[in-house]
Amino acid sequence: MSASGGAAPPDRLHDRPDERLYGRRSGHRLRARQRRLLEFTLPRLRLTPAHATAPEAAFARHPAALWLEIGFGAGEHARGFLAGHPDAALIACEVFRNGLCSLLGRLVAEGEEATGPLPGMLRLWDEDARRLLPLLPERCLDGVVLLFPDPWPKARHVRRRFVHPDNLGPLARAMMPGGEWRIASDDPVQQAWVAAVLRGDPRFSDSTPLAARPPDWPPTRYEAKALAAGRSPRYWSVRRTCAPVLD
Ligand SMILES: C[S@@+](CC[C@H](N)C(=O)[O-])C[C@H]1O[C@@H](n2cnc3c(N)ncnc32)[C@H](O)[C@@H]1O
């Protein structure tokens, strides 16, 4: 991503609309504070592809557990997770600049973007999470969090849904057997889709979704919007089984 707010660099995945999982990367022109966050703070937290091959070394301390959050939005869950799990490390992925700035802006005070202390157990991946998965070592993730992924309800956009058979192999490869995959969705089409995709895959346990968020899952902005609009989120806690990765 360009720190100056210019167009994103050419991106092979995004050249094929069917493979793009998200819409706009930037909602409006960047303000000065956002520019400083992207220019000075983001590089201090960024997980590089080189780090990704040995991610545990990227953190301030050796983590007791390594988790991955895909599409952190404004970062409420990421901050809550770190506060609740001081010995765990989190790689948090987001492609939307406003989301990145929302999280970064809550981590450092204004004027301290280049120098203010930052969480030692958080690293950010500011590209498509699907690019990260094949770089990670096998069986390195104790948990994965996917909260309110973009629903892509139209049939012609099915391949853009993150919970898709194409993505399950790379995810299964990077997860420990017994590791937990947390998924939430408020969209009825996506809810039925998640249930159907998981039911057919031996690499993940089939779980009945819950109607209420488990108390140890930090809430997010998107969930609050869904509840305020009268929608009914569902929450899955899925386990990686011992079944071989296959692909
Ligand atoms: C509907 S929002 C939900 C945000 C947040 N999880 C919440 O619950 O408030 C989905 C987010 O996922 C991000 N996203 C979608 N596909 C992604 C991908 N492949 N890699 C990283 N982020 C992605 C989008 O930019 C968007 O911010």
mmCIF file of C-alpha atoms and ligand atoms in Angstrom:
data_model
loop_
_atom_site.group_PDB
_atom_site.id
_atom_site.type_symbol
_atom_site.label_atom_id
_atom_site.label_comp_id
_atom_site.label_asym_id
_atom_site.label_seq_id
_atom_site.Cartn_x
_atom_site.Cartn_y
_atom_site.Cartn_z
ATOM 1 C CA MET A 1 0.000 0.000 0.000
ATOM 2 C CA SER A 2 1.251 3.476 -0.768
ATOM 3 C CA ALA A 3 1.876 5.489 2.388
ATOM 4 C CA SER A 4 1.172 8.671 0.471
ATOM 5 C CA GLY A 5 -2.371 7.568 -0.240
ATOM 6 C CA GLY A 6 -1.827 7.039 -3.951
ATOM 7 C CA ALA A 7 -3.246 4.164 -5.939
ATOM 8 C CA ALA A 8 -2.438 0.677 -4.727
ATOM 9 C CA PRO A 9 0.389 -1.010 -6.648
ATOM 10 C CA PRO A 10 -0.604 -3.332 -9.483
ATOM 11 C CA ASP A 11 -1.864 -6.534 -7.959
ATOM 12 C CA ARG A 12 -2.164 -9.758 -9.874
ATOM 13 C CA LEU A 13 -4.900 -11.194 -7.656
ATOM 14 C CA HIS A 14 -6.969 -8.054 -7.917
ATOM 15 C CA ASP A 15 -6.670 -8.010 -11.696
ATOM 16 C CA ARG A 16 -9.202 -10.830 -11.766
ATOM 17 C CA PRO A 17 -12.449 -9.458 -10.359
ATOM 18 C CA ASP A 18 -13.616 -12.961 -9.393
ATOM 19 C CA GLU A 19 -10.679 -13.289 -7.020
ATOM 20 C CA ARG A 20 -11.019 -9.908 -5.326
ATOM 21 C CA LEU A 21 -12.499 -10.341 -1.844
ATOM 22 C CA TYR A 22 -13.111 -6.710 -1.030
ATOM 23 C CA GLY A 23 -14.153 -3.435 -2.609
ATOM 24 C CA ARG A 24 -12.505 -0.068 -2.145
ATOM 25 C CA ARG A 25 -9.225 0.108 -0.264
ATOM 26 C CA SER A 26 -9.680 3.768 0.614
ATOM 27 C CA GLY A 27 -12.974 5.545 1.241
ATOM 28 C CA HIS A 28 -11.806 9.143 0.865
ATOM 29 C CA ARG A 29 -8.692 11.291 0.628
ATOM 30 C CA LEU A 30 -6.336 10.726 3.506
ATOM 31 C CA ARG A 31 -6.073 13.337 6.224
ATOM 32 C CA ALA A 32 -2.691 14.413 7.643
ATOM 33 C CA ARG A 33 -3.016 12.208 10.717
ATOM 34 C CA GLN A 34 -3.857 9.194 8.549
ATOM 35 C CA ARG A 35 -0.853 9.879 6.335
ATOM 36 C CA ARG A 36 1.431 9.925 9.384
ATOM 37 C CA LEU A 37 -0.080 6.698 10.700
ATOM 38 C CA LEU A 38 0.447 4.951 7.362
ATOM 39 C CA GLU A 39 3.885 6.444 6.798
ATOM 40 C CA PHE A 40 5.391 6.091 10.279
ATOM 41 C CA THR A 41 3.316 3.754 12.451
ATOM 42 C CA LEU A 42 2.275 1.043 10.012
ATOM 43 C CA PRO A 43 5.866 0.127 9.014
ATOM 44 C CA ARG A 44 6.713 -0.342 12.701
ATOM 45 C CA LEU A 45 3.997 -2.980 13.016
ATOM 46 C CA ARG A 46 3.974 -4.470 9.539
ATOM 47 C CA LEU A 47 4.589 -8.188 9.139
ATOM 48 C CA THR A 48 6.772 -8.490 6.061
ATOM 49 C CA PRO A 49 6.769 -11.556 3.803
ATOM 50 C CA ALA A 50 10.219 -12.371 5.248
ATOM 51 C CA HIS A 51 8.799 -12.351 8.793
ATOM 52 C CA ALA A 52 5.873 -14.465 7.694
ATOM 53 C CA THR A 53 8.021 -17.527 7.186
ATOM 54 C CA ALA A 54 9.061 -17.465 10.862
ATOM 55 C CA PRO A 55 6.296 -15.370 12.405
ATOM 56 C CA GLU A 56 6.976 -16.118 16.056
ATOM 57 C CA ALA A 57 10.280 -14.226 15.772
ATOM 58 C CA ALA A 58 8.433 -11.071 14.696
ATOM 59 C CA PHE A 59 7.047 -10.365 18.173
ATOM 60 C CA ALA A 60 8.570 -8.771 21.267
ATOM 61 C CA ARG A 61 8.425 -12.092 23.141
ATOM 62 C CA HIS A 62 8.021 -15.711 22.114
ATOM 63 C CA PRO A 63 4.222 -16.094 22.056
ATOM 64 C CA ALA A 64 2.386 -18.745 24.026
ATOM 65 C CA ALA A 65 -0.070 -18.939 21.106
ATOM 66 C CA LEU A 66 -0.277 -17.402 17.639
ATOM 67 C CA TRP A 67 -3.597 -16.168 16.233
ATOM 68 C CA LEU A 68 -4.569 -14.672 12.894
ATOM 69 C CA GLU A 69 -7.431 -12.193 12.392
ATOM 70 C CA ILE A 70 -8.693 -11.755 8.834
ATOM 71 C CA GLY A 71 -10.388 -8.426 8.052
ATOM 72 C CA PHE A 72 -10.088 -6.608 11.390
ATOM 73 C CA GLY A 73 -12.153 -3.601 10.261
ATOM 74 C CA ALA A 74 -11.588 -0.820 12.794
ATOM 75 C CA GLY A 75 -9.619 -3.156 15.082
ATOM 76 C CA GLU A 76 -11.942 -3.484 18.098
ATOM 77 C CA HIS A 77 -11.510 -7.251 18.252
ATOM 78 C CA ALA A 78 -7.734 -7.055 17.764
ATOM 79 C CA ARG A 79 -7.331 -4.644 20.671
ATOM 80 C CA GLY A 80 -9.689 -6.637 22.873
ATOM 81 C CA PHE A 81 -7.927 -9.885 22.025
ATOM 82 C CA LEU A 82 -4.500 -8.498 22.926
ATOM 83 C CA ALA A 83 -5.815 -7.072 26.198
ATOM 84 C CA GLY A 84 -7.343 -10.428 27.122
ATOM 85 C CA HIS A 85 -4.404 -12.604 26.020
ATOM 86 C CA PRO A 86 -1.183 -10.884 27.114
ATOM 87 C CA ASP A 87 0.981 -13.915 26.286
ATOM 88 C CA ALA A 88 -0.515 -14.569 22.850
ATOM 89 C CA ALA A 89 0.505 -12.910 19.586
ATOM 90 C CA LEU A 90 -1.857 -11.695 16.882
ATOM 91 C CA ILE A 91 -1.284 -11.174 13.184
ATOM 92 C CA ALA A 92 -4.132 -8.897 12.111
ATOM 93 C CA CYS A 93 -4.967 -8.469 8.407
ATOM 94 C CA GLU A 94 -6.841 -5.578 6.821
ATOM 95 C CA VAL A 95 -6.725 -4.039 3.375
ATOM 96 C CA PHE A 96 -8.967 -1.024 3.961
ATOM 97 C CA ARG A 97 -6.893 2.081 4.733
ATOM 98 C CA ASN A 98 -9.549 3.648 6.940
ATOM 99 C CA GLY A 99 -9.607 0.469 9.014
ATOM 100 C CA LEU A 100 -5.832 0.402 9.319
ATOM 101 C CA CYS A 101 -5.863 4.055 10.410
ATOM 102 C CA SER A 102 -8.664 3.449 12.933
ATOM 103 C CA LEU A 103 -6.633 0.767 14.658
ATOM 104 C CA LEU A 104 -3.290 2.576 14.390
ATOM 105 C CA GLY A 105 -4.847 5.814 15.641
ATOM 106 C CA ARG A 106 -5.969 4.066 18.816
ATOM 107 C CA LEU A 107 -2.520 2.609 19.411
ATOM 108 C CA VAL A 108 -0.471 5.823 19.287
ATOM 109 C CA ALA A 109 -1.159 9.366 20.443
ATOM 110 C CA GLU A 110 -1.242 12.216 17.942
ATOM 111 C CA GLY A 111 2.301 13.452 17.264
ATOM 112 C CA GLU A 112 3.847 10.151 18.423
ATOM 113 C CA GLU A 113 3.256 8.174 15.243
ATOM 114 C CA ALA A 114 6.980 7.528 14.689
ATOM 115 C CA THR A 115 8.063 7.042 18.289
ATOM 116 C CA GLY A 116 5.165 6.167 20.593
ATOM 117 C CA PRO A 117 5.190 2.719 22.196
ATOM 118 C CA LEU A 118 3.315 0.014 20.289
ATOM 119 C CA PRO A 119 1.999 -3.420 21.321
ATOM 120 C CA GLY A 120 4.811 -5.940 21.112
ATOM 121 C CA MET A 121 2.514 -8.886 20.428
ATOM 122 C CA LEU A 122 0.696 -7.388 17.408
ATOM 123 C CA ARG A 123 1.808 -7.391 13.787
ATOM 124 C CA LEU A 124 -0.239 -6.150 10.836
ATOM 125 C CA TRP A 125 -0.567 -7.617 7.366
ATOM 126 C CA ASP A 126 -1.976 -4.844 5.167
ATOM 127 C CA GLU A 127 -2.604 -6.990 2.108
ATOM 128 C CA ASP A 128 -5.001 -9.732 1.114
ATOM 129 C CA ALA A 129 -4.897 -12.386 3.837
ATOM 130 C CA ARG A 130 -4.896 -15.064 1.130
ATOM 131 C CA ARG A 131 -1.400 -13.931 0.156
ATOM 132 C CA LEU A 132 -0.173 -14.495 3.698
ATOM 133 C CA LEU A 133 -1.463 -18.040 4.236
ATOM 134 C CA PRO A 134 0.960 -19.842 1.884
ATOM 135 C CA LEU A 135 3.918 -17.943 3.379
ATOM 136 C CA LEU A 136 3.227 -19.089 6.930
ATOM 137 C CA PRO A 137 4.836 -22.280 8.228
ATOM 138 C CA GLU A 138 2.641 -25.363 8.445
ATOM 139 C CA ARG A 139 0.716 -25.771 11.703
ATOM 140 C CA CYS A 140 1.815 -22.429 13.128
ATOM 141 C CA LEU A 141 -1.607 -20.956 13.968
ATOM 142 C CA ASP A 142 -3.409 -21.796 17.190
ATOM 143 C CA GLY A 143 -6.437 -19.802 16.130
ATOM 144 C CA VAL A 144 -8.028 -17.868 13.279
ATOM 145 C CA VAL A 145 -10.676 -15.145 13.581
ATOM 146 C CA LEU A 146 -12.996 -14.145 10.742
ATOM 147 C CA LEU A 147 -15.691 -11.801 12.028
ATOM 148 C CA PHE A 148 -18.407 -10.559 9.711
ATOM 149 C CA PRO A 149 -16.582 -11.152 6.434
ATOM 150 C CA ASP A 150 -18.006 -9.282 3.450
ATOM 151 C CA PRO A 151 -21.075 -11.367 2.561
ATOM 152 C CA TRP A 152 -20.971 -11.199 -1.236
ATOM 153 C CA PRO A 153 -24.583 -12.439 -1.399
ATOM 154 C CA LYS A 154 -24.871 -12.621 -5.200
ATOM 155 C CA ALA A 155 -24.257 -16.038 -6.746
ATOM 156 C CA ARG A 156 -21.799 -14.627 -9.272
ATOM 157 C CA HIS A 157 -19.613 -13.358 -6.401
ATOM 158 C CA VAL A 158 -19.412 -16.656 -4.522
ATOM 159 C CA ARG A 159 -15.677 -16.977 -5.160
ATOM 160 C CA ARG A 160 -15.090 -13.720 -3.276
ATOM 161 C CA ARG A 161 -16.394 -15.190 -0.007
ATOM 162 C CA PHE A 162 -13.513 -15.947 2.321
ATOM 163 C CA VAL A 163 -15.175 -19.121 3.542
ATOM 164 C CA HIS A 164 -14.745 -20.854 0.228
ATOM 165 C CA PRO A 165 -13.418 -24.336 -0.591
ATOM 166 C CA ASP A 166 -10.482 -22.707 -2.421
ATOM 167 C CA ASN A 167 -9.286 -21.078 0.812
ATOM 168 C CA LEU A 168 -9.753 -24.012 3.169
ATOM 169 C CA GLY A 169 -6.626 -25.910 2.070
ATOM 170 C CA PRO A 170 -4.222 -23.001 2.734
ATOM 171 C CA LEU A 171 -5.990 -22.281 6.018
ATOM 172 C CA ALA A 172 -5.917 -25.933 7.118
ATOM 173 C CA ARG A 173 -2.217 -26.123 6.259
ATOM 174 C CA ALA A 174 -1.338 -23.136 8.462
ATOM 175 C CA MET A 175 -3.461 -24.244 11.433
ATOM 176 C CA MET A 176 -2.519 -26.628 14.233
ATOM 177 C CA PRO A 177 -4.720 -29.713 14.550
ATOM 178 C CA GLY A 178 -7.153 -28.784 17.313
ATOM 179 C CA GLY A 179 -6.754 -25.075 16.536
ATOM 180 C CA GLU A 180 -9.887 -22.927 16.664
ATOM 181 C CA TRP A 181 -11.450 -21.016 13.773
ATOM 182 C CA ARG A 182 -13.927 -18.378 14.939
ATOM 183 C CA ILE A 183 -16.410 -17.147 12.353
ATOM 184 C CA ALA A 184 -19.311 -14.714 12.709
ATOM 185 C CA SER A 185 -21.847 -13.582 10.143
ATOM 186 C CA ASP A 186 -25.113 -11.670 10.212
ATOM 187 C CA ASP A 187 -25.990 -12.360 6.576
ATOM 188 C CA PRO A 188 -28.490 -15.225 6.050
ATOM 189 C CA VAL A 189 -27.013 -16.199 2.672
ATOM 190 C CA GLN A 190 -23.511 -16.307 4.114
ATOM 191 C CA GLN A 191 -24.723 -18.178 7.214
ATOM 192 C CA ALA A 192 -26.198 -20.960 5.090
ATOM 193 C CA TRP A 193 -23.079 -20.965 2.916
ATOM 194 C CA VAL A 194 -20.677 -21.265 5.874
ATOM 195 C CA ALA A 195 -22.672 -24.178 7.284
ATOM 196 C CA ALA A 196 -22.705 -25.945 3.901
ATOM 197 C CA VAL A 197 -18.987 -25.427 3.188
ATOM 198 C CA LEU A 198 -17.901 -26.625 6.628
ATOM 199 C CA ARG A 199 -20.251 -29.602 6.642
ATOM 200 C CA GLY A 200 -18.528 -31.004 3.569
ATOM 201 C CA ASP A 201 -14.933 -30.546 4.711
ATOM 202 C CA PRO A 202 -13.229 -33.197 6.879
ATOM 203 C CA ARG A 203 -10.386 -30.817 7.775
ATOM 204 C CA PHE A 204 -12.714 -28.766 9.958
ATOM 205 C CA SER A 205 -15.197 -29.923 12.560
ATOM 206 C CA ASP A 206 -18.800 -29.263 11.735
ATOM 207 C CA SER A 207 -20.165 -27.019 14.481
ATOM 208 C CA THR A 208 -23.637 -25.774 15.243
ATOM 209 C CA PRO A 209 -23.533 -21.980 15.263
ATOM 210 C CA LEU A 210 -24.444 -20.072 18.395
ATOM 211 C CA ALA A 211 -27.030 -17.288 18.425
ATOM 212 C CA ALA A 212 -25.047 -15.236 20.956
ATOM 213 C CA ARG A 213 -21.405 -14.178 20.851
ATOM 214 C CA PRO A 214 -19.287 -16.255 23.245
ATOM 215 C CA PRO A 215 -18.259 -13.993 26.129
ATOM 216 C CA ASP A 216 -14.529 -14.274 25.416
ATOM 217 C CA TRP A 217 -14.918 -12.974 21.832
ATOM 218 C CA PRO A 218 -14.434 -9.191 21.881
ATOM 219 C CA PRO A 219 -17.287 -7.322 20.121
ATOM 220 C CA THR A 220 -16.788 -5.419 16.870
ATOM 221 C CA ARG A 221 -18.254 -2.362 15.232
ATOM 222 C CA TYR A 222 -19.816 -4.420 12.489
ATOM 223 C CA GLU A 223 -21.585 -6.660 14.989
ATOM 224 C CA ALA A 224 -22.990 -3.596 16.775
ATOM 225 C CA LYS A 225 -24.336 -2.292 13.461
ATOM 226 C CA ALA A 226 -25.909 -5.663 12.656
ATOM 227 C CA LEU A 227 -27.625 -5.885 16.041
ATOM 228 C CA ALA A 228 -28.832 -2.273 15.832
ATOM 229 C CA ALA A 229 -30.353 -3.055 12.435
ATOM 230 C CA GLY A 230 -32.213 -6.039 13.888
ATOM 231 C CA ARG A 231 -30.147 -8.693 12.133
ATOM 232 C CA SER A 232 -29.333 -12.012 13.832
ATOM 233 C CA PRO A 233 -25.610 -12.863 13.847
ATOM 234 C CA ARG A 234 -24.449 -16.451 14.140
ATOM 235 C CA TYR A 235 -21.124 -17.509 15.676
ATOM 236 C CA TRP A 236 -19.134 -20.647 14.823
ATOM 237 C CA SER A 237 -16.245 -22.106 16.793
ATOM 238 C CA VAL A 238 -14.757 -24.655 14.397
ATOM 239 C CA ARG A 239 -11.805 -26.925 15.131
ATOM 240 C CA ARG A 240 -9.082 -27.974 12.727
ATOM 241 C CA THR A 241 -9.228 -31.758 12.705
ATOM 242 C CA CYS A 242 -6.300 -34.130 12.144
ATOM 243 C CA ALA A 243 -7.396 -34.757 8.548
ATOM 244 C CA PRO A 244 -4.574 -34.194 6.028
ATOM 245 C CA VAL A 245 -4.404 -30.849 4.255
ATOM 246 C CA LEU A 246 -4.777 -32.484 0.808
ATOM 247 C CA ASP A 247 -4.186 -29.366 -1.353
HETATM 248 C C1 LIG B 1 -17.609 -6.349 6.859
HETATM 249 S S1 LIG B 1 -16.036 -5.887 7.415
HETATM 250 C C2 LIG B 1 -15.956 -6.530 9.063
HETATM 251 C C3 LIG B 1 -14.858 -5.897 9.874
HETATM 252 C C4 LIG B 1 -14.671 -6.424 11.303
HETATM 253 N N1 LIG B 1 -14.255 -7.811 11.318
HETATM 254 C C5 LIG B 1 -15.905 -6.227 12.134
HETATM 255 O O1 LIG B 1 -16.508 -7.245 12.524
HETATM 256 O O2 LIG B 1 -16.244 -5.063 12.405
HETATM 257 C C6 LIG B 1 -14.940 -7.001 6.531
HETATM 258 C C7 LIG B 1 -13.506 -6.491 6.472
HETATM 259 O O3 LIG B 1 -12.676 -7.501 5.935
HETATM 260 C C8 LIG B 1 -11.697 -6.888 5.098
HETATM 261 N N2 LIG B 1 -11.239 -7.914 4.147
HETATM 262 C C9 LIG B 1 -11.995 -8.531 3.231
HETATM 263 N N3 LIG B 1 -11.291 -9.442 2.558
HETATM 264 C C10 LIG B 1 -10.042 -9.404 3.054
HETATM 265 C C11 LIG B 1 -8.842 -10.125 2.770
HETATM 266 N N4 LIG B 1 -8.821 -11.055 1.829
HETATM 267 N N5 LIG B 1 -7.739 -9.845 3.485
HETATM 268 C C12 LIG B 1 -7.773 -8.901 4.459
HETATM 269 N N6 LIG B 1 -8.884 -8.182 4.772
HETATM 270 C C13 LIG B 1 -10.000 -8.436 4.096
HETATM 271 C C14 LIG B 1 -12.429 -5.725 4.453
HETATM 272 O O4 LIG B 1 -11.543 -4.698 4.037
HETATM 273 C C15 LIG B 1 -13.337 -5.267 5.603
HETATM 274 O O5 LIG B 1 -12.739 -4.249 6.365
#
